[in-house]
PDB file of C-alpha atoms in Angstrom:
ATOM      1  CA  LEU A   1       0.000   0.000   0.000  1.00 48.00           C
ATOM      2  CA  SER A   2       1.181   3.525  -0.746  1.00 51.00           C
ATOM      3  CA  PRO A   3       1.795   5.865   2.203  1.00 54.00           C
ATOM      4  CA  LYS A   4      -0.537   8.389   0.567  1.00 57.00           C
ATOM      5  CA  PHE A   5      -3.448   5.960   1.071  1.00 54.00           C
ATOM      6  CA  PRO A   6      -3.320   4.514   4.590  1.00 64.00           C
ATOM      7  CA  PRO A   7      -5.203   1.294   5.285  1.00 69.00           C
ATOM      8  CA  THR A   8      -7.762   3.055   7.457  1.00 69.00           C
ATOM      9  CA  LEU A   9      -8.819   5.337   4.588  1.00 69.00           C
ATOM     10  CA  LEU A  10      -9.246   2.453   2.178  1.00 70.00           C
ATOM     11  CA  LEU A  11     -11.263   0.557   4.775  1.00 73.00           C
ATOM     12  CA  SER A  12     -13.555   3.530   5.299  1.00 73.00           C
ATOM     13  CA  VAL A  13     -14.196   3.900   1.555  1.00 70.00           C
ATOM     14  CA  ALA A  14     -15.039   0.189   1.263  1.00 72.00           C
ATOM     15  CA  ILE A  15     -17.528   0.438   4.176  1.00 74.00           C
ATOM     16  CA  LEU A  16     -19.266   3.419   2.564  1.00 71.00           C
ATOM     17  CA  LEU A  17     -19.572   1.622  -0.744  1.00 70.00           C
ATOM     18  CA  LEU A  18     -21.054  -1.470   0.858  1.00 70.00           C
ATOM     19  CA  CYS A  19     -23.527   0.411   3.033  1.00 65.00           C
ATOM     20  CA  ARG A  20     -24.796   2.795   0.317  1.00 62.00           C
ATOM     21  CA  PRO A  21     -27.905   1.467  -1.512  1.00 58.00           C
ATOM     22  CA  ALA A  22     -27.444   0.288  -5.110  1.00 54.00           C
ATOM     23  CA  SER A  23     -30.018   2.778  -6.383  1.00 52.00           C
ATOM     24  CA  ALA A  24     -27.620   5.588  -5.574  1.00 53.00           C
ATOM     25  CA  PHE A  25     -25.273   4.425  -8.355  1.00 51.00           C
ATOM     26  CA  MET A  26     -28.015   4.242 -10.996  1.00 53.00           C
ATOM     27  CA  ARG A  27     -29.005   7.297 -13.009  1.00 51.00           C
ATOM     28  CA  PRO A  28     -32.586   7.866 -14.114  1.00 50.00           C
ATOM     29  CA  ALA A  29     -33.493   6.135 -17.352  1.00 48.00           C
ATOM     30  CA  GLY A  30     -34.466   9.431 -18.933  1.00 47.00           C
ATOM     31  CA  ALA A  31     -31.001  10.940 -18.718  1.00 48.00           C
ATOM     32  CA  LEU A  32     -27.809  10.215 -20.621  1.00 48.00           C
ATOM     33  CA  ILE A  33     -24.387  11.708 -19.966  1.00 51.00           C
ATOM     34  CA  GLY A  34     -22.876  13.752 -22.736  1.00 51.00           C
ATOM     35  CA  ARG A  35     -19.818  15.938 -22.993  1.00 52.00           C
ATOM     36  CA  SER A  36     -21.776  19.055 -22.101  1.00 52.00           C
ATOM     37  CA  GLY A  37     -23.981  17.508 -19.424  1.00 54.00           C
ATOM     38  CA  PRO A  38     -27.055  15.289 -19.125  1.00 54.00           C
ATOM     39  CA  LEU A  39     -29.041  14.573 -22.255  1.00 50.00           C
ATOM     40  CA  SER A  40     -32.604  13.454 -22.553  1.00 51.00           C
ATOM     41  CA  ALA A  41     -33.114   9.887 -23.758  1.00 48.00           C
ATOM     42  CA  PRO A  42     -34.322   9.532 -27.352  1.00 48.00           C
ATOM     43  CA  SER A  43     -37.963   8.665 -27.889  1.00 49.00           C
ATOM     44  CA  LEU A  44     -39.781   7.068 -30.818  1.00 43.00           C
ATOM     45  CA  ARG A  45     -42.764   8.832 -32.306  1.00 48.00           C
ATOM     46  CA  PHE A  46     -45.109   7.235 -34.810  1.00 42.00           C
ATOM     47  CA  GLY A  47     -47.128   9.303 -37.229  1.00 45.00           C
ATOM     48  CA  ALA A  48     -48.119   9.577 -40.865  1.00 44.00           C
ATOM     49  CA  SER A  49     -45.913  11.663 -43.077  1.00 42.00           C
ATOM     50  CA  SER A  50     -45.621  12.363 -46.795  1.00 46.00           C
ATOM     51  CA  GLY A  51     -44.536   9.334 -48.770  1.00 41.00           C
ATOM     52  CA  VAL A  52     -45.866   6.842 -46.204  1.00 39.00           C
ATOM     53  CA  ILE A  53     -48.591   4.417 -47.250  1.00 36.00           C
ATOM     54  CA  ARG A  54     -51.621   4.854 -45.052  1.00 39.00           C
ATOM     55  CA  GLY A  55     -53.624   1.706 -44.586  1.00 39.00           C
ATOM     56  CA  LEU A  56     -53.861  -1.158 -47.079  1.00 41.00           C
ATOM     57  CA  ARG A  57     -53.630  -0.386 -50.751  1.00 43.00           C
ATOM     58  CA  PRO A  58     -56.292  -2.070 -52.875  1.00 44.00           C
ATOM     59  CA  ILE A  59     -54.898  -4.849 -55.034  1.00 42.00           C
ATOM     60  CA  SER A  60     -55.473  -4.688 -58.778  1.00 44.00           C
ATOM     61  CA  GLY A  61     -58.833  -6.153 -59.656  1.00 44.00           C
ATOM     62  CA  VAL A  62     -60.339  -5.577 -56.181  1.00 43.00           C
ATOM     63  CA  ARG A  63     -63.260  -3.302 -55.499  1.00 46.00           C
ATOM     64  CA  GLY A  64     -64.386  -1.795 -52.251  1.00 45.00           C
ATOM     65  CA  GLY A  65     -61.424   0.363 -51.231  1.00 44.00           C
ATOM     66  CA  SER A  66     -58.649  -0.469 -48.812  1.00 42.00           C
ATOM     67  CA  SER A  67     -60.887  -2.281 -46.314  1.00 41.00           C
ATOM     68  CA  SER A  68     -61.300  -5.269 -48.649  1.00 40.00           C
ATOM     69  CA  LEU A  69     -58.317  -7.432 -49.514  1.00 39.00           C
ATOM     70  CA  SER A  70     -58.256 -10.262 -52.046  1.00 41.00           C
ATOM     71  CA  MET A  71     -55.900 -11.609 -54.644  1.00 43.00           C
ATOM     72  CA  ALA A  72     -56.336 -10.549 -58.262  1.00 47.00           C
ATOM     73  CA  ALA A  73     -56.800 -13.127 -60.964  1.00 50.00           C
ATOM     74  CA  SER A  74     -53.587 -14.692 -62.234  1.00 55.00           C
ATOM     75  CA  PRO A  75     -52.454 -13.587 -65.693  1.00 60.00           C
ATOM     76  CA  PRO A  76     -53.096 -15.945 -68.617  1.00 68.00           C
ATOM     77  CA  THR A  77     -50.427 -18.464 -69.480  1.00 81.00           C
ATOM     78  CA  THR A  78     -49.165 -19.630 -72.869  1.00 84.00           C
ATOM     79  CA  THR A  79     -48.178 -23.260 -73.320  1.00 86.00           C
ATOM     80  CA  LEU A  80     -45.584 -23.782 -76.024  1.00 86.00           C
ATOM     81  CA  ALA A  81     -45.545 -27.197 -77.734  1.00 86.00           C
ATOM     82  CA  PHE A  82     -43.801 -28.705 -80.738  1.00 89.00           C
ATOM     83  CA  GLY A  83     -45.532 -30.954 -83.242  1.00 85.00           C
ATOM     84  CA  ALA A  84     -48.614 -30.883 -85.433  1.00 85.00           C
ATOM     85  CA  GLY A  85     -51.052 -28.079 -84.691  1.00 78.00           C
ATOM     86  CA  SER A  86     -54.744 -28.420 -83.912  1.00 79.00           C
ATOM     87  CA  GLU A  87     -57.297 -28.325 -86.712  1.00 80.00           C
ATOM     88  CA  GLY A  88     -59.144 -25.056 -87.069  1.00 80.00           C
ATOM     89  CA  SER A  89     -56.631 -22.939 -85.147  1.00 86.00           C
ATOM     90  CA  ALA A  90     -55.102 -19.762 -86.517  1.00 90.00           C
ATOM     91  CA  VAL A  91     -51.919 -20.406 -88.498  1.00 92.00           C
ATOM     92  CA  VAL A  92     -48.684 -18.469 -88.917  1.00 94.00           C
ATOM     93  CA  ILE A  93     -46.337 -19.694 -91.669  1.00 94.00           C
ATOM     94  CA  VAL A  94     -42.848 -18.235 -91.464  1.00 94.00           C
ATOM     95  CA  GLY A  95     -39.846 -18.695 -93.737  1.00 91.00           C
ATOM     96  CA  LYS A  96     -37.946 -17.336 -96.718  1.00 91.00           C
ATOM     97  CA  LYS A  97     -39.913 -16.355 -99.824  1.00 90.00           C
ATOM     98  CA  GLU A  98     -38.440 -19.070-102.045  1.00 90.00           C
ATOM     99  CA  ALA A  99     -39.103 -21.698 -99.379  1.00 90.00           C
ATOM    100  CA  LEU A 100     -42.772 -20.798 -98.896  1.00 92.00           C
ATOM    101  CA  GLY A 101     -43.314 -20.681-102.637  1.00 90.00           C
ATOM    102  CA  SER A 102     -41.884 -24.147-103.264  1.00 90.00           C
ATOM    103  CA  ALA A 103     -44.060 -27.106-104.232  1.00 89.00           C
ATOM    104  CA  GLU A 104     -42.808 -29.072-101.218  1.00 90.00           C
ATOM    105  CA  MET A 105     -44.251 -26.500 -98.778  1.00 91.00           C
ATOM    106  CA  ALA A 106     -47.554 -26.052-100.627  1.00 88.00           C
ATOM    107  CA  ARG A 107     -49.277 -28.906 -98.797  1.00 88.00           C
ATOM    108  CA  HIS A 108     -48.466 -27.346 -95.411  1.00 91.00           C
ATOM    109  CA  ILE A 109     -49.922 -23.928 -96.208  1.00 92.00           C
ATOM    110  CA  PRO A 110     -53.749 -23.841 -95.863  1.00 91.00           C
ATOM    111  CA  VAL A 111     -54.231 -21.161 -98.519  1.00 91.00           C
ATOM    112  CA  PRO A 112     -55.254 -21.561-102.188  1.00 91.00           C
ATOM    113  CA  LYS A 113     -52.278 -21.533-104.534  1.00 91.00           C
ATOM    114  CA  ASP A 114     -53.313 -18.394-106.391  1.00 91.00           C
ATOM    115  CA  THR A 115     -53.892 -16.525-103.111  1.00 92.00           C
ATOM    116  CA  LEU A 116     -50.511 -17.606-101.787  1.00 92.00           C
ATOM    117  CA  ASP A 117     -48.742 -16.556-104.963  1.00 92.00           C
ATOM    118  CA  ALA A 118     -50.383 -13.131-104.838  1.00 93.00           C
ATOM    119  CA  MET A 119     -49.385 -12.648-101.194  1.00 93.00           C
ATOM    120  CA  LEU A 120     -45.789 -13.680-101.813  1.00 92.00           C
ATOM    121  CA  LYS A 121     -45.561 -11.372-104.815  1.00 92.00           C
ATOM    122  CA  ASP A 122     -46.923  -8.411-102.898  1.00 92.00           C
ATOM    123  CA  LEU A 123     -44.794  -8.813 -99.759  1.00 92.00           C
ATOM    124  CA  LYS A 124     -41.424  -7.076 -99.632  1.00 91.00           C
ATOM    125  CA  PRO A 125     -39.430  -8.532 -96.713  1.00 90.00           C
ATOM    126  CA  GLY A 126     -36.634  -5.938 -96.776  1.00 86.00           C
ATOM    127  CA  ASP A 127     -34.235  -5.996 -93.818  1.00 83.00           C
ATOM    128  CA  LYS A 128     -36.777  -6.720 -91.076  1.00 86.00           C
ATOM    129  CA  GLY A 129     -39.227  -9.086 -92.783  1.00 91.00           C
ATOM    130  CA  ALA A 130     -42.870  -8.586 -93.665  1.00 92.00           C
ATOM    131  CA  SER A 131     -46.198 -10.337 -93.103  1.00 93.00           C
ATOM    132  CA  ALA A 132     -49.749 -10.377 -94.436  1.00 93.00           C
ATOM    133  CA  SER A 133     -52.904 -12.147 -93.281  1.00 93.00           C
ATOM    134  CA  THR A 134     -55.958 -13.633 -94.938  1.00 93.00           C
ATOM    135  CA  TRP A 135     -58.874 -15.899 -94.064  1.00 93.00           C
ATOM    136  CA  SER A 136     -59.107 -19.367 -95.510  1.00 90.00           C
ATOM    137  CA  SER A 137     -61.173 -22.501 -94.957  1.00 87.00           C
ATOM    138  CA  GLU A 138     -58.595 -24.826 -96.524  1.00 86.00           C
ATOM    139  CA  GLY A 139     -58.204 -27.933 -94.366  1.00 79.00           C
ATOM    140  CA  CYS A 140     -60.943 -27.011 -91.894  1.00 83.00           C
ATOM    141  CA  GLN A 141     -64.712 -26.580 -91.764  1.00 81.00           C
ATOM    142  CA  SER A 142     -64.800 -22.868 -90.967  1.00 86.00           C
ATOM    143  CA  PRO A 143     -62.567 -19.975 -92.090  1.00 90.00           C
ATOM    144  CA  ARG A 144     -59.504 -19.294 -89.971  1.00 90.00           C
ATOM    145  CA  LYS A 145     -56.853 -16.604 -89.989  1.00 92.00           C
ATOM    146  CA  VAL A 146     -53.680 -17.459 -91.884  1.00 93.00           C
ATOM    147  CA  THR A 147     -50.609 -15.221 -91.694  1.00 94.00           C
ATOM    148  CA  ILE A 148     -47.714 -15.443 -94.141  1.00 94.00           C
ATOM    149  CA  ALA A 149     -44.506 -14.077 -92.571  1.00 94.00           C
ATOM    150  CA  LEU A 150     -41.455 -13.645 -94.773  1.00 93.00           C
ATOM    151  CA  LEU A 151     -37.955 -13.495 -93.319  1.00 92.00           C
ATOM    152  CA  PRO A 152     -35.436 -11.053 -94.810  1.00 90.00           C
ATOM    153  CA  ASP A 153     -33.803 -12.290 -97.986  1.00 82.00           C
ATOM    154  CA  LYS A 154     -30.325 -11.131 -97.020  1.00 79.00           C
ATOM    155  CA  ALA A 155     -28.314 -11.404 -93.833  1.00 74.00           C
ATOM    156  CA  THR A 156     -24.918 -10.150 -92.787  1.00 73.00           C
ATOM    157  CA  ARG A 157     -22.102 -12.632 -92.363  1.00 71.00           C
ATOM    158  CA  HIS A 158     -22.221 -12.052 -88.595  1.00 65.00           C
ATOM    159  CA  ASN A 159     -25.868 -13.128 -88.322  1.00 71.00           C
ATOM    160  CA  ALA A 160     -27.468 -16.561 -88.439  1.00 72.00           C
ATOM    161  CA  ALA A 161     -28.672 -17.579 -91.885  1.00 71.00           C
ATOM    162  CA  PHE A 162     -32.207 -18.115 -90.578  1.00 75.00           C
ATOM    163  CA  GLN A 163     -32.183 -14.675 -88.848  1.00 82.00           C
ATOM    164  CA  PRO A 164     -33.907 -15.618 -85.573  1.00 84.00           C
ATOM    165  CA  HIS A 165     -34.189 -11.975 -84.488  1.00 86.00           C
ATOM    166  CA  ALA A 166     -36.572 -11.271 -87.385  1.00 89.00           C
ATOM    167  CA  LEU A 167     -38.446 -14.514 -86.747  1.00 90.00           C
ATOM    168  CA  THR A 168     -39.147 -13.460 -83.147  1.00 91.00           C
ATOM    169  CA  THR A 169     -40.457 -10.071 -84.240  1.00 91.00           C
ATOM    170  CA  LEU A 170     -42.685 -11.522 -86.970  1.00 93.00           C
ATOM    171  CA  VAL A 171     -44.153 -14.250 -84.766  1.00 92.00           C
ATOM    172  CA  ARG A 172     -44.804 -11.862 -81.890  1.00 89.00           C
ATOM    173  CA  GLY A 173     -46.594  -9.460 -84.200  1.00 90.00           C
ATOM    174  CA  ALA A 174     -48.748 -12.183 -85.762  1.00 89.00           C
ATOM    175  CA  SER A 175     -49.674 -14.014 -82.557  1.00 84.00           C
ATOM    176  CA  GLY A 176     -52.269 -11.621 -81.227  1.00 79.00           C
ATOM    177  CA  GLY A 177     -55.730 -12.747 -80.217  1.00 77.00           C
ATOM    178  CA  ASP A 178     -57.086 -15.628 -78.182  1.00 79.00           C
ATOM    179  CA  GLY A 179     -57.421 -19.316 -78.832  1.00 84.00           C
ATOM    180  CA  PRO A 180     -54.905 -21.888 -80.032  1.00 89.00           C
ATOM    181  CA  LEU A 181     -52.226 -20.931 -82.520  1.00 91.00           C
ATOM    182  CA  SER A 182     -50.256 -23.075 -84.950  1.00 91.00           C
ATOM    183  CA  ILE A 183     -46.866 -21.965 -86.253  1.00 93.00           C
ATOM    184  CA  ILE A 184     -45.311 -23.634 -89.292  1.00 93.00           C
ATOM    185  CA  ALA A 185     -41.642 -22.808 -89.742  1.00 93.00           C
ATOM    186  CA  ALA A 186     -40.033 -23.592 -93.093  1.00 92.00           C
ATOM    187  CA  LEU A 187     -36.453 -24.538 -92.250  1.00 90.00           C
ATOM    188  CA  GLN A 188     -33.620 -24.316 -94.730  1.00 86.00           C
ATOM    189  CA  GLU A 189     -31.934 -27.262 -93.026  1.00 86.00           C
ATOM    190  CA  ALA A 190     -32.821 -29.611 -90.176  1.00 86.00           C
ATOM    191  CA  GLU A 191     -29.991 -28.079 -88.125  1.00 85.00           C
ATOM    192  CA  ASP A 192     -32.012 -24.840 -87.924  1.00 86.00           C
ATOM    193  CA  ALA A 193     -34.396 -26.468 -85.430  1.00 89.00           C
ATOM    194  CA  GLY A 194     -32.454 -25.187 -82.402  1.00 88.00           C
ATOM    195  CA  PRO A 195     -32.296 -21.496 -83.396  1.00 88.00           C
ATOM    196  CA  VAL A 196     -35.929 -21.590 -84.538  1.00 90.00           C
ATOM    197  CA  ALA A 197     -37.095 -23.044 -81.205  1.00 91.00           C
ATOM    198  CA  CYS A 198     -35.203 -20.359 -79.268  1.00 91.00           C
ATOM    199  CA  ALA A 199     -36.531 -17.571 -81.484  1.00 92.00           C
ATOM    200  CA  ILE A 200     -40.136 -18.713 -81.107  1.00 92.00           C
ATOM    201  CA  GLY A 201     -39.738 -19.195 -77.360  1.00 91.00           C
ATOM    202  CA  LYS A 202     -38.482 -15.626 -77.076  1.00 91.00           C
ATOM    203  CA  ALA A 203     -41.721 -14.403 -78.668  1.00 90.00           C
ATOM    204  CA  PHE A 204     -43.747 -15.888 -75.771  1.00 90.00           C
ATOM    205  CA  PRO A 205     -42.010 -14.947 -72.502  1.00 88.00           C
ATOM    206  CA  MET A 206     -43.370 -16.386 -69.278  1.00 83.00           C
ATOM    207  CA  PHE A 207     -43.171 -13.065 -67.419  1.00 77.00           C
ATOM    208  CA  ASN A 208     -45.719 -10.398 -68.210  1.00 71.00           C
ATOM    209  CA  ALA A 209     -45.656  -7.047 -66.405  1.00 72.00           C
ATOM    210  CA  LYS A 210     -49.067  -5.996 -67.718  1.00 68.00           C
ATOM    211  CA  SER A 211     -51.992  -5.988 -65.297  1.00 67.00           C
ATOM    212  CA  ALA A 212     -55.661  -6.334 -66.165  1.00 62.00           C
ATOM    213  CA  PRO A 213     -57.893  -3.265 -65.685  1.00 64.00           C
ATOM    214  CA  GLN A 214     -59.833  -3.234 -62.421  1.00 63.00           C
ATOM    215  CA  ASP A 215     -63.176  -2.902 -64.187  1.00 64.00           C
ATOM    216  CA  GLN A 216     -62.496  -5.706 -66.696  1.00 59.00           C
ATOM    217  CA  ASP A 217     -65.081  -8.486 -66.695  1.00 61.00           C
ATOM    218  CA  GLU A 218     -63.925 -12.045 -66.311  1.00 60.00           C
ATOM    219  CA  ALA A 219     -65.485 -12.957 -69.656  1.00 57.00           C
ATOM    220  CA  ASP A 220     -63.361 -10.322 -71.433  1.00 57.00           C
ATOM    221  CA  ALA A 221     -60.092 -11.271 -69.717  1.00 57.00           C
ATOM    222  CA  PRO A 222     -57.418 -13.016 -71.841  1.00 60.00           C
ATOM    223  CA  LYS A 223     -57.576 -16.804 -71.720  1.00 73.00           C
ATOM    224  CA  ASP A 224     -54.863 -19.408 -71.500  1.00 81.00           C
ATOM    225  CA  ARG A 225     -53.731 -20.570 -74.911  1.00 84.00           C
ATOM    226  CA  VAL A 226     -51.632 -23.284 -76.547  1.00 88.00           C
ATOM    227  CA  VAL A 227     -49.090 -22.401 -79.247  1.00 90.00           C
ATOM    228  CA  THR A 228     -47.887 -25.356 -81.309  1.00 90.00           C
ATOM    229  CA  THR A 229     -44.871 -25.117 -83.609  1.00 91.00           C
ATOM    230  CA  GLU A 230     -44.282 -27.523 -86.475  1.00 92.00           C
ATOM    231  CA  MET A 231     -40.877 -27.336 -88.144  1.00 92.00           C
ATOM    232  CA  VAL A 232     -40.713 -28.460 -91.769  1.00 93.00           C
ATOM    233  CA  VAL A 233     -37.599 -28.837 -93.910  1.00 92.00           C
ATOM    234  CA  ALA A 234     -38.440 -26.745 -96.979  1.00 89.00           C
ATOM    235  CA  GLY A 235     -36.283 -28.744 -99.368  1.00 87.00           C
ATOM    236  CA  THR A 236     -38.136 -32.003 -98.748  1.00 90.00           C
ATOM    237  CA  GLY A 237     -41.431 -30.836 -97.281  1.00 90.00           C
ATOM    238  CA  GLU A 238     -41.053 -33.347 -94.454  1.00 91.00           C
ATOM    239  CA  PRO A 239     -41.827 -32.210 -90.908  1.00 92.00           C
ATOM    240  CA  ILE A 240     -39.316 -32.957 -88.171  1.00 91.00           C
ATOM    241  CA  ARG A 241     -40.684 -35.744 -86.005  1.00 88.00           C
ATOM    242  CA  ASP A 242     -37.491 -36.958 -84.357  1.00 87.00           C
ATOM    243  CA  GLU A 243     -38.233 -37.217 -80.636  1.00 88.00           C
ATOM    244  CA  ALA A 244     -34.703 -36.235 -79.619  1.00 88.00           C
ATOM    245  CA  THR A 245     -34.891 -33.085 -81.741  1.00 88.00           C
ATOM    246  CA  MET A 246     -38.355 -32.261 -80.407  1.00 88.00           C
ATOM    247  CA  GLU A 247     -37.216 -32.672 -76.812  1.00 89.00           C
ATOM    248  CA  SER A 248     -34.192 -30.469 -77.439  1.00 89.00           C
ATOM    249  CA  ALA A 249     -36.446 -27.819 -78.959  1.00 89.00           C
ATOM    250  CA  ARG A 250     -38.781 -27.912 -75.951  1.00 89.00           C
ATOM    251  CA  VAL A 251     -35.928 -27.552 -73.482  1.00 90.00           C
ATOM    252  CA  ALA A 252     -34.287 -24.723 -75.423  1.00 89.00           C
ATOM    253  CA  ALA A 253     -37.543 -22.803 -75.844  1.00 90.00           C
ATOM    254  CA  ALA A 254     -38.441 -23.194 -72.161  1.00 90.00           C
ATOM    255  CA  ALA A 255     -35.039 -21.854 -71.106  1.00 90.00           C
ATOM    256  CA  VAL A 256     -35.348 -18.806 -73.366  1.00 88.00           C
ATOM    257  CA  ARG A 257     -38.858 -18.009 -72.132  1.00 87.00           C
ATOM    258  CA  MET A 258     -37.772 -17.621 -68.489  1.00 79.00           C
TER     259      MET A 258
END
């Protein structure tokens, strides 16, 4: 022990500390020590301010204000399949002009020969492609919409020969409406099946950011639909039926749609 602090003094300080109540060492909860003195403890205040959502917001498709809460109807879905299309459905035939005008492809196009020749003569594909529609009852009992979509005749050396970017744009523009849809793609070669499947899948993405109007009736809402793609080799007129190729096309299209 240091001579400046005799044992008696230390003993006295210890006795005072033990005898003093513990509450004497505790400061009130409402005070904090700062550099310039005691500070008041922070408090939380709750209140509405600008930019704060007040109450429940009505979900799209729900009536009755914020007091009613229900889920809106799910958006329609498009099922993409590969194979022969359904009879009577709308048809989109896409390919190069010389391929669609060949005798091998004539039996796959449900349009009279003179009508098809006139449409092919009038269409000018240019750099982005072109399309035209008509109504025909060929191959079915009632008239159905048939769209002829021509791919650009020329492509740069850096682009695919089948030009899938133009195919996506043409198919997306011709696929409006409800009900089943059949797409017939005239391939230059069987190896074009992969790029064609990806291009068509890109035209029907699974995600849709559009929402239905709140006052739209259920009868007028878009319905689920099935889009079937049949790929035909233009040189032979034979459709691709190989199961391995069809499965590869389904997997590739599904991956692109996500």
